PDB file of C-alpha atoms in Angstrom:
ATOM      1  CA  MET A 727       0.000   0.000   0.000  1.00  0.00           C
ATOM      2  CA  PRO A 728       1.450   3.405  -0.959  1.00  0.00           C
ATOM      3  CA  ASN A 729       2.321   5.858   1.774  1.00  0.00           C
ATOM      4  CA  ILE A 730       0.154   8.954   2.094  1.00  0.00           C
ATOM      5  CA  ASN A 731       1.747  12.186   3.213  1.00  0.00           C
ATOM      6  CA  PRO A 732      -0.413  13.453   6.106  1.00  0.00           C
ATOM      7  CA  ALA A 733       0.256  17.118   5.237  1.00  0.00           C
ATOM      8  CA  THR A 734      -0.966  16.814   1.626  1.00  0.00           C
ATOM      9  CA  GLY A 735      -3.263  13.798   1.896  1.00  0.00           C
ATOM     10  CA  MET A 736      -1.725  12.421  -1.303  1.00  0.00           C
ATOM     11  CA  THR A 737       0.590   9.629  -2.352  1.00  0.00           C
ATOM     12  CA  ASP A 738       3.856  10.520  -4.085  1.00  0.00           C
ATOM     13  CA  GLN A 739       2.322   9.599  -7.438  1.00  0.00           C
ATOM     14  CA  GLN A 740      -0.763  11.770  -6.875  1.00  0.00           C
ATOM     15  CA  TRP A 741       1.436  14.701  -5.815  1.00  0.00           C
ATOM     16  CA  GLU A 742       3.606  14.476  -8.942  1.00  0.00           C
ATOM     17  CA  GLN A 743       0.543  14.149 -11.197  1.00  0.00           C
ATOM     18  CA  GLN A 744      -0.134  17.823 -10.491  1.00  0.00           C
ATOM     19  CA  ASN A 745       2.624  18.631 -13.009  1.00  0.00           C
ATOM     20  CA  SER A 746       1.414  19.472 -16.512  1.00  0.00           C
ATOM     21  CA  PRO A 747       0.836  16.387 -18.676  1.00  0.00           C
ATOM     22  CA  LEU A 748       1.567  18.369 -21.857  1.00  0.00           C
ATOM     23  CA  ALA A 749       4.898  18.150 -23.651  1.00  0.00           C
ATOM     24  CA  PRO A 750       7.014  21.336 -23.568  1.00  0.00           C
ATOM     25  CA  ASP A 751       6.352  22.085 -27.265  1.00  0.00           C
ATOM     26  CA  ALA A 752       2.582  21.744 -26.755  1.00  0.00           C
ATOM     27  CA  ARG A 753       2.825  24.125 -23.807  1.00  0.00           C
ATOM     28  CA  ARG A 754       4.619  26.726 -25.932  1.00  0.00           C
ATOM     29  CA  VAL A 755       2.011  26.466 -28.718  1.00  0.00           C
ATOM     30  CA  ARG A 756      -0.728  27.183 -26.181  1.00  0.00           C
ATOM     31  CA  GLY A 757       1.110  30.216 -24.805  1.00  0.00           C
ATOM     32  CA  LEU A 758       1.882  28.534 -21.506  1.00  0.00           C
ATOM     33  CA  CYS A 759       5.155  28.361 -19.675  1.00  0.00           C
ATOM     34  CA  TRP A 760       7.232  25.630 -21.319  1.00  0.00           C
ATOM     35  CA  HIS A 761       8.456  24.432 -17.906  1.00  0.00           C
ATOM     36  CA  CYS A 762       5.341  24.246 -15.703  1.00  0.00           C
ATOM     37  CA  GLY A 763       2.535  24.480 -18.285  1.00  0.00           C
ATOM     38  CA  ASP A 764       0.416  27.100 -16.419  1.00  0.00           C
ATOM     39  CA  LYS A 765       0.809  25.565 -12.962  1.00  0.00           C
ATOM     40  CA  GLY A 766       3.259  28.200 -11.716  1.00  0.00           C
ATOM     41  CA  ALA A 767       5.045  25.504  -9.744  1.00  0.00           C
ATOM     42  CA  LEU A 768       6.785  22.157 -10.095  1.00  0.00           C
ATOM     43  CA  PHE A 769       5.842  19.195  -7.907  1.00  0.00           C
ATOM     44  CA  THR A 770       8.205  16.442  -6.847  1.00  0.00           C
ATOM     45  CA  ALA A 771       8.071  13.690  -4.259  1.00  0.00           C
ATOM     46  CA  PHE A 772      10.427  11.120  -2.796  1.00  0.00           C
ATOM     47  CA  ARG A 773       9.576   8.754   0.045  1.00  0.00           C
ATOM     48  CA  SER A 774       6.508  10.788   1.032  1.00  0.00           C
ATOM     49  CA  GLU A 775       8.408  14.083   1.144  1.00  0.00           C
ATOM     50  CA  HIS A 776       6.357  16.403  -1.060  1.00  0.00           C
ATOM     51  CA  VAL A 777       7.999  19.508  -2.457  1.00  0.00           C
ATOM     52  CA  LYS A 778       6.393  22.370  -4.398  1.00  0.00           C
ATOM     53  CA  VAL A 779       8.818  24.808  -6.029  1.00  0.00           C
ATOM     54  CA  THR A 780       7.875  28.047  -7.757  1.00  0.00           C
ATOM     55  CA  CYS A 781       8.636  27.666 -11.449  1.00  0.00           C
ATOM     56  CA  PRO A 782      11.999  29.298 -12.176  1.00  0.00           C
ATOM     57  CA  SER A 783      11.079  30.009 -15.804  1.00  0.00           C
ATOM     58  CA  CYS A 784       7.859  31.997 -15.322  1.00  0.00           C
ATOM     59  CA  LYS A 785       8.343  32.982 -11.660  1.00  0.00           C
ATOM     60  CA  GLY A 786       4.952  31.494 -10.800  1.00  0.00           C
ATOM     61  CA  ALA A 787       2.908  33.257 -13.503  1.00  0.00           C
ATOM     62  CA  GLY A 788       2.328  30.092 -15.552  1.00  0.00           C
ATOM     63  CA  LYS A 789       2.396  31.995 -18.844  1.00  0.00           C
ATOM     64  CA  ALA A 790       5.042  32.061 -21.535  1.00  0.00           C
ATOM     65  CA  GLN A 791       7.715  34.660 -20.923  1.00  0.00           C
ATOM     66  CA  VAL A 792       8.865  36.847 -23.808  1.00  0.00           C
ATOM     67  CA  ASN A 793      12.574  37.525 -23.924  1.00  0.00           C
ATOM     68  CA  ALA A 794      13.281  41.229 -23.947  1.00  0.00           C
TER      69      ALA A 794
END
C-alpha cells in the first residue's frame, strides 16, 4: 500500500501528477510556460516528502515569458 503524506493527503504519485501532462512544445504552442505548463510551480516527491517549487522560468505566472 502506498504511503500517504499526512500534510498533503496524497501519495507521491498523486502529488507528482499535479505537473502538466503536456509536452514542452505543446505548452509553448498554447502560450503557456514551457516548464510548468500554467501551474506556476513544479511538484516532486520522494519517500513521502512532497515539495512544491515556484517555477523558475515563469516565476509562478504560468504563462510564456517573452525575452526582452
